[in-house]
Amino acid sequence: MQAKLVRIGLLGCGNVGAPLVHMLREEGAAIAARTGLELAVTRIAVRSAHRDRDLPDLPDGTLTTDARAVAADPEVDLVVELIGGIEPARELVLSALANAKPVVTGNKELLANHGAELFAAAEAAGRDLLFEAAVGGGIPVVRAVRESLLGEPVGRIMGIVNGTTNYILSQMTDGGASYADALADAQGKGYAERDPTADVEGFDAGAKIAILASIAFGARIVAGDVYHEGISAITAADIAFARSLGYVIKLLAITERIDAAGPNPTVAVRVHPAMVPVTHPLAAVRDSFNAVFIEGSSVGELMLYGRGAGGRPTASAVLGDILDAAGNLVRGAATPLGSFGPAAICPIDELRSAYYLNLEVSDRPGVLAQVAGAFAERGVSIRSMEQEGLGDEARLVFITHEAREADVQATLHTLRQLDSVRHIRSLLRVIG
Amino acid sequence: MQAKLVRIGLLGCGNVGAPLVHMLREEGAAIAARTGLELAVTRIAVRSAHRDRDLPDLPDGTLTTDARAVAADPEVDLVVELIGGIEPARELVLSALANAKPVVTGNKELLANHGAELFAAAEAAGRDLLFEAAVGGGIPVVRAVRESLLGEPVGRIMGIVNGTTNYILSQMTDGGASYADALADAQGKGYAERDPTADVEGFDAGAKIAILASIAFGARIVAGDVYHEGISAITAADIAFARSLGYVIKLLAITERIDAAGPNPTVAVRVHPAMVPVTHPLAAVRDSFNAVFIEGSSVGELMLYGRGAGGRPTASAVLGDILDAAGNLVRGAATPLGSFGPAAICPIDELRSAYYLNLEVSDRPGVLAQVAGAFAERGVSIRSMEQEGLGDEARLVFITHEAREADVQATLHTLRQLDSVRHIRSLLRVIG
């Protein structure tokens, strides 16, 4: 079989691009033997042509600083966008599609903000736009949701999709570290940026769950639709209480369908720390690993687990997409993205969840009755309570039955106004 | 958008077929809205037209007992084979492909024995042959391996791919049941057949790992290539020893590539109980759940977890394949299976593994030296040993460093001939 040449233009050649070039070199013969595709990286757009890169020998003229020229080059068949960020990535992806080139990207920010525009451009061009690497690094979750579960009525997706925060929480849980020490450790190991905001406040996870929500529900859901709470307020005490109650604390990115089936779904989409039962498969996801847990009414429970970041795992996901897009291109086909309708976003106030609440109160008769009264007033039912003495104070730890977020917030408001309540230490949602 | 009609002929309408018909009915409108495909089950071949079935109302003439007529019917566009077994399923699948109809099947036995013939027929017809449901029920592992990991140098796959045996071992581990009681419980719940041989002796898992090995390594590997050991000899004492050493016992289906990259791989493929460290993600797979753990040199560690059996989860996998095949058919495309070359199968004697060995010996001076000498004679290095008294006997529990299977078997042979060795209670491979 004569292998069919597919010429790849690579935009960006850093942490993911460089291992991708190596993989294509190392695996090229095996890939050609199995698929009949000869994949050649013929153009690489970089920011500076003079920086040293860990790359194999490349023909002269492969490297360029003109990304626009690569996206439009008639001698490039397929474009891989690994620049990240919104501009110029957006413009370059649109240009490649307009020039009838399939595009593979790992750009979560771009997809979570401009997905609908890009999907429409791909559909109009009749070319693939594939983005496995945008969510969960090497974990094939995008393909599972886009293809395997296309006919499945997905009810909820819960993901540990940020390795940095999972590493920090694992260090706090397994190593007893404080948040500050665990963050410093993560920064020392290169897992966290010097400014860790995007990770620890849940923005990175938010972009990823917006993408998963879009493809799971066939709806236009963007990063701005996602409610966020980060992990910076989680204390060693919260972790210890969670453990004593049979839970671990994880930063979860969650999307769920609130209404019954039908077009134009009502969807909740949020990122926050949550108490996860130790027996739940997500509880065993440690260190910087990622996992996505999917609940469908037919398929039941599914979980996909693996390396959510890192150059080689992410390059592996990009390579899977390149093979798919290159094969389709050679056959003159494309995998359609399907239609994306509008979605109604359920406000966080309407969330129904169980809650964990940790209060410090005066240790005197009648206080528990007063606190319990504040719950009762808002119809928030208490599932369990533990009390421990703290000198002249006491700590009350509650887990509620499922309640409406707005009612729990109103309960908190009442509690704050009681003289006997000294501090509200924490409020965490509990996964059932 | 005018939906494109794809007429489905269903061969077999039992445990998986009936929920599939319901799902197509329930989700048909949502699927048409997202994909532009109108999926209609127009013919259903059953063994007896008179048996009551849990099916929605169907037009007269939908049910037939003539499966051959459905596979060849010019008014059927796509065939779903859910009969199981080798004949007549093989003949029907070949007939459908010869009639240019894509085929979706969940038939592990057929694929594990006649995969190469069927793949060649699909390739010749230019039509899809999809089989997600054949391995791991609702878990999208076939698609992950066939598509996402097509360019990934997969090193090893370890699967818990038989729910019956995982249920039995979970009952023994978590509930302290004996093998006989756990098997009876599984039979009572409908997880195990009256004759449980195919499950407990590893034949079902063997067919599944042969399929995964074929698609992971692009090689012709059949059920007959798989080495089998079942779980019927596992005792409550083995489970307890494993626990005390930090392991759980799981029935694993394993395939690994022994040689370096290149065509015509050397592959090991086997099913046997193994000791899995409690911290390994596979150790947390309980009850009748399945999981497949994949190691690749770029992607690192991946695990896919979910419902490995059951009508609705399996029907969900079939539906995902139907959507893929129907979409391809409408676009005049097919996802190629790639080439499958010959493979050399590594004999079990050449396996390199760590081993757990449990011996009962006479409790007198010099016995340990004698036993240790038997290991040393074959170059099998001991990593840890524990001794406990049993009246006038002692129990010796060894874990070895990685050793060759043939050397460990030769050590056993020597041990059996020592007067001081009363019983060799068990030998289990240990996952590192």
Coordinates of C-alpha atoms in Angstrom, one line a residue, chain A residues 44-50 63-68:
Chain A
I44 CA 6.2 24.9 12.4
A45 CA 5.3 28.4 13.5
V46 CA 7.2 29.6 16.5
R47 CA 7.4 32.9 18.4
S48 CA 11.2 33.1 17.9
A49 CA 13.1 31.1 15.3
H50 CA 16.3 31.4 17.3
L63 CA 10.5 26.8 11.3
T64 CA 8.9 30.2 10.7
T65 CA 7.6 33.0 12.8
D66 CA 4.7 33.7 10.4
A67 CA 1.8 31.6 11.8
R68 CA -0.6 33.3 9.4

